[in-house]
PDB file of C-alpha atoms in Angstrom:
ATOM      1  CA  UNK A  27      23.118 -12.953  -4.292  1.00 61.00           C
ATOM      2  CA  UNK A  28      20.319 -11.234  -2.281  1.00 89.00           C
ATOM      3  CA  UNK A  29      20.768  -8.267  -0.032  1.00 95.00           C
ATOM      4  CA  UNK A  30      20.406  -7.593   3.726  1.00 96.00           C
ATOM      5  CA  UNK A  31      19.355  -4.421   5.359  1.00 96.00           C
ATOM      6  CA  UNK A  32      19.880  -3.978   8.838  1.00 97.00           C
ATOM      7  CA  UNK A  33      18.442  -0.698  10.168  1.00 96.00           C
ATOM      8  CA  UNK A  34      19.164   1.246  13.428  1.00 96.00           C
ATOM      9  CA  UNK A  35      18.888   4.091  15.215  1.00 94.00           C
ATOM     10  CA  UNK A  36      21.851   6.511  16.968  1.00 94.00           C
ATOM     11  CA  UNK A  37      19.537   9.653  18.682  1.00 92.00           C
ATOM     12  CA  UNK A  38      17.973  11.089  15.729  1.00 93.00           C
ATOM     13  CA  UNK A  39      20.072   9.592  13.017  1.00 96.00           C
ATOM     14  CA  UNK A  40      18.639   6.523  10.812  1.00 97.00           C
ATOM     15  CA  UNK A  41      21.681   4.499  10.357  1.00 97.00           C
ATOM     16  CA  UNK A  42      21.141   2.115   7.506  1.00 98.00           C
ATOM     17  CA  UNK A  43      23.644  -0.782   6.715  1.00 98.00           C
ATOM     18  CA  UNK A  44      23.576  -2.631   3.162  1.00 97.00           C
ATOM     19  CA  UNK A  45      24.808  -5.945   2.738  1.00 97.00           C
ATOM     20  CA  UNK A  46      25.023  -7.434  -0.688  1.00 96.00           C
ATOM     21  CA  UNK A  47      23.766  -6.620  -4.020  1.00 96.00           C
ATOM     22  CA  UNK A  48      21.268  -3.478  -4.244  1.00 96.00           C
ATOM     23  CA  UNK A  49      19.785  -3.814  -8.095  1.00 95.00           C
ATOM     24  CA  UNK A  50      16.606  -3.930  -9.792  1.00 93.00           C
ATOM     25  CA  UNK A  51      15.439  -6.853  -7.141  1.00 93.00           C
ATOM     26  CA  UNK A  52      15.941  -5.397  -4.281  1.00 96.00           C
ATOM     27  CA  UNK A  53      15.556  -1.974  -4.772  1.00 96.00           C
ATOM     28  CA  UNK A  54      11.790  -1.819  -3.634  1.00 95.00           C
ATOM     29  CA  UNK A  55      12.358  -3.480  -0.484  1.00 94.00           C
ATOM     30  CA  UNK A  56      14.760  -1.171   0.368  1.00 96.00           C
ATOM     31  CA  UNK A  57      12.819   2.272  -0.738  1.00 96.00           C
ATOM     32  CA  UNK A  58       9.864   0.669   1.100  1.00 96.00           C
ATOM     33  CA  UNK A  59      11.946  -0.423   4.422  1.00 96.00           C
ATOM     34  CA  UNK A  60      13.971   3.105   5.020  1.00 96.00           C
ATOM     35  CA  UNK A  61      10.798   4.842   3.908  1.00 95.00           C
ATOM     36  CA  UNK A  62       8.895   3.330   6.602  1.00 95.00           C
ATOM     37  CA  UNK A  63      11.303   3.917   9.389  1.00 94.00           C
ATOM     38  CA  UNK A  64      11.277   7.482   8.206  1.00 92.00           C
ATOM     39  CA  UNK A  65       8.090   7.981   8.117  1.00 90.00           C
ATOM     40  CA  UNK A  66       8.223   7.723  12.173  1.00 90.00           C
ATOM     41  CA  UNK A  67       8.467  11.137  12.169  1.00 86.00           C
ATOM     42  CA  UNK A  68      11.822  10.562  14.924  1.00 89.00           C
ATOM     43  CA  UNK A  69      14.699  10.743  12.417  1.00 90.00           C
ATOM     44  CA  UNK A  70      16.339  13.884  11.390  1.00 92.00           C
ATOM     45  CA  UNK A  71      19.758  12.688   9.615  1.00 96.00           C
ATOM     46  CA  UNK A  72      20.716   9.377   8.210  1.00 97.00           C
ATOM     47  CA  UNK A  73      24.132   7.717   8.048  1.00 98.00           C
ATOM     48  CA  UNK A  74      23.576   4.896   4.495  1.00 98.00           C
ATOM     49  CA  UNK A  75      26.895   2.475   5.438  1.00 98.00           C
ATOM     50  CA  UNK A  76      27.714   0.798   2.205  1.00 97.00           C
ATOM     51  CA  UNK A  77      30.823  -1.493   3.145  1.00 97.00           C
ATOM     52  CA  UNK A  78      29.058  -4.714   2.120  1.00 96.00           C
ATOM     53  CA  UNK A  79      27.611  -3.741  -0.519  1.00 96.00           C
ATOM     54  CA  UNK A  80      28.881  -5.946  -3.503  1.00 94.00           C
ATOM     55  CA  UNK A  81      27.164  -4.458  -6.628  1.00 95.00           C
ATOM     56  CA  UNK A  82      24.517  -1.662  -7.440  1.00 95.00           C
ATOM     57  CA  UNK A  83      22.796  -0.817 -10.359  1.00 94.00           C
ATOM     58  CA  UNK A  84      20.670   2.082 -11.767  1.00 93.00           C
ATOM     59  CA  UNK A  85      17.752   1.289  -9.536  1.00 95.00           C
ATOM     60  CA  UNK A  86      20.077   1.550  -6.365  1.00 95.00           C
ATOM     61  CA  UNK A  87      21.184   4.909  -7.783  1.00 95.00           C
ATOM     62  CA  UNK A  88      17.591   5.983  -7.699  1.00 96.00           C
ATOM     63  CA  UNK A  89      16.568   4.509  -4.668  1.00 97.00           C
ATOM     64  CA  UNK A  90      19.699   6.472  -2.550  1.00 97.00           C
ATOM     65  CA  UNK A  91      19.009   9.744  -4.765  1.00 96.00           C
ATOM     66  CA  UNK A  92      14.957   9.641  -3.887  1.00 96.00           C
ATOM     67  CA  UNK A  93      15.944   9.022  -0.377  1.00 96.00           C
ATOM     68  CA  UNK A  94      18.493  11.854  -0.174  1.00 96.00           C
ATOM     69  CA  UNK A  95      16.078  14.191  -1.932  1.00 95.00           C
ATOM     70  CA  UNK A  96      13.208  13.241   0.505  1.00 93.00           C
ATOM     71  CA  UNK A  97      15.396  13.910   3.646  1.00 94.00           C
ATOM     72  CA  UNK A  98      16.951  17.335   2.573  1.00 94.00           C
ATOM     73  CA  UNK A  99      13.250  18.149   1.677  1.00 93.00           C
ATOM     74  CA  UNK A 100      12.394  17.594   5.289  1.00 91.00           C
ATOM     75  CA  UNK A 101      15.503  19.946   6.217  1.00 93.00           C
ATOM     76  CA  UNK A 102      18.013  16.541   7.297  1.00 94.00           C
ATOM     77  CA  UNK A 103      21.051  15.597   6.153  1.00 94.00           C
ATOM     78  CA  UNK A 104      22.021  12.377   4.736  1.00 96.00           C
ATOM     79  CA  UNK A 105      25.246  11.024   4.405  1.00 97.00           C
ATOM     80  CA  UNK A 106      26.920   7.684   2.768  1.00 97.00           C
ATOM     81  CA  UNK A 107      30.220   6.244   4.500  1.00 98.00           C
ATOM     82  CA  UNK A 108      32.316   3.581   4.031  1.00 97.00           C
ATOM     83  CA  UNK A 109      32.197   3.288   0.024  1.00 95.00           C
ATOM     84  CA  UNK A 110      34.321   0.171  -1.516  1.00 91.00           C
ATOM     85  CA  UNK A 111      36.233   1.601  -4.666  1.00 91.00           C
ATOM     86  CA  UNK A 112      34.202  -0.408  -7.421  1.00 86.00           C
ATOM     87  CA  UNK A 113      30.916   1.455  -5.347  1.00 90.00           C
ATOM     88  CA  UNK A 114      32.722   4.603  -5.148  1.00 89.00           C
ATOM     89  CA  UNK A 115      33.647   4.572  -9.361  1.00 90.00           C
ATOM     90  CA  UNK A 116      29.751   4.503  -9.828  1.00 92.00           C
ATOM     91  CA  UNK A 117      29.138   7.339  -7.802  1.00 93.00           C
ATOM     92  CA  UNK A 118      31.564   9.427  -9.456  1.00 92.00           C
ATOM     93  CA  UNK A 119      29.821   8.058 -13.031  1.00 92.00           C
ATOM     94  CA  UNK A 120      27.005   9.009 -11.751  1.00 92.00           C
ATOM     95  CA  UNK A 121      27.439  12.683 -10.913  1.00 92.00           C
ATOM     96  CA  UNK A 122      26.320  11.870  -7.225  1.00 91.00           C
ATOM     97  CA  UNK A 123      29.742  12.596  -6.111  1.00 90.00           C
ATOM     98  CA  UNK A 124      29.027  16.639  -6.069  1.00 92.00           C
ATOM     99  CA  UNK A 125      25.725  15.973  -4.184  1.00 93.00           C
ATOM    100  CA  UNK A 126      25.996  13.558  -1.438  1.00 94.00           C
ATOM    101  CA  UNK A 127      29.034  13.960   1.002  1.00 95.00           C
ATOM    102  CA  UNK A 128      31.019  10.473   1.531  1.00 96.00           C
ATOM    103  CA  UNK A 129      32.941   9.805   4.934  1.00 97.00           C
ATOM    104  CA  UNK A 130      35.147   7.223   5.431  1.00 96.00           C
ATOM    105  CA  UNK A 131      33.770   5.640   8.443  1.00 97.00           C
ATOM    106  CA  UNK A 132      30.593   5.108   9.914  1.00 97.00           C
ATOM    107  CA  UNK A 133      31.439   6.910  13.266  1.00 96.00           C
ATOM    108  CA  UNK A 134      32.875  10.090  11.446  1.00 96.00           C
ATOM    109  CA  UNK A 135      29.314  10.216   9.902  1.00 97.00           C
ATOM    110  CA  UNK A 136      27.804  10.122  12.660  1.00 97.00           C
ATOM    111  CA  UNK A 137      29.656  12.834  13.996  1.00 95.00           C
ATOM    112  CA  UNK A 138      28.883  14.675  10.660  1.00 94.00           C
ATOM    113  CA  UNK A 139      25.212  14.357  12.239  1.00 94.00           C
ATOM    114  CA  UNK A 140      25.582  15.300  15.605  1.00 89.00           C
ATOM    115  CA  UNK A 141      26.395  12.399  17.546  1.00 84.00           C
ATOM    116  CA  UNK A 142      29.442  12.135  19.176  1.00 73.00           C
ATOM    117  CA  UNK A 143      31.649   9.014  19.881  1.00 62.00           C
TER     118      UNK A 143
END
């Protein structure tokens, strides 16, 4: 299975949705994709919606920790929402439970951000 990444904007927030499986394959794409939006200079938060996502590896660890460390870096926030349990096991594995705050839904992490409903 390959994965989809559908990118979007809500004011300043970089809302990124994930669609499949993010693993050794795809990882690059996606670094390189959210990187480049970011690098518009007109983001200050971003919202990463995982409810599709199907399967992540090691590499998709590292590609949402280098993101979240470049972002706080630049003084945003970024936030993941919408976690499916087998997703939301790995985190916890991982130890990226005590660093990056998980909402349920996309529109409470928006709010979370700044934007209101």
């Amino acid at each position: 299975m390959s994965l989809h990444v559908e990118i979007s904007q809500q004011r300043d927030v970089l809302v990124v949705r994930l669609d499949g499986e993010l693993d050794h394959h795809s990882a690059a794409e996606v670094r390189e994709r959210i990187d480049q939006e970011w690098s518009k200079g007109i983001h200050g938060h971003m919202v990463l919606n995982l409810s599709k996502l199907t399967f992540m590896d090691s590499s998709g660890l590292g590609v949402i920790l280098g993101r979240y460390r470049r972002i706080s870096e630049m003084g945003g926030k970024m936030v993941l929402c919408a976690v499916q349990p087998s997703m939301f096991r790995l985190f916890e594995l991982s130890g990226m439970m005590k660093i990056l705050p998980f909402y349920e839904d996309e529109q409470t992490a928006l709010n979370v951000c700044g934007v209101a409903s």
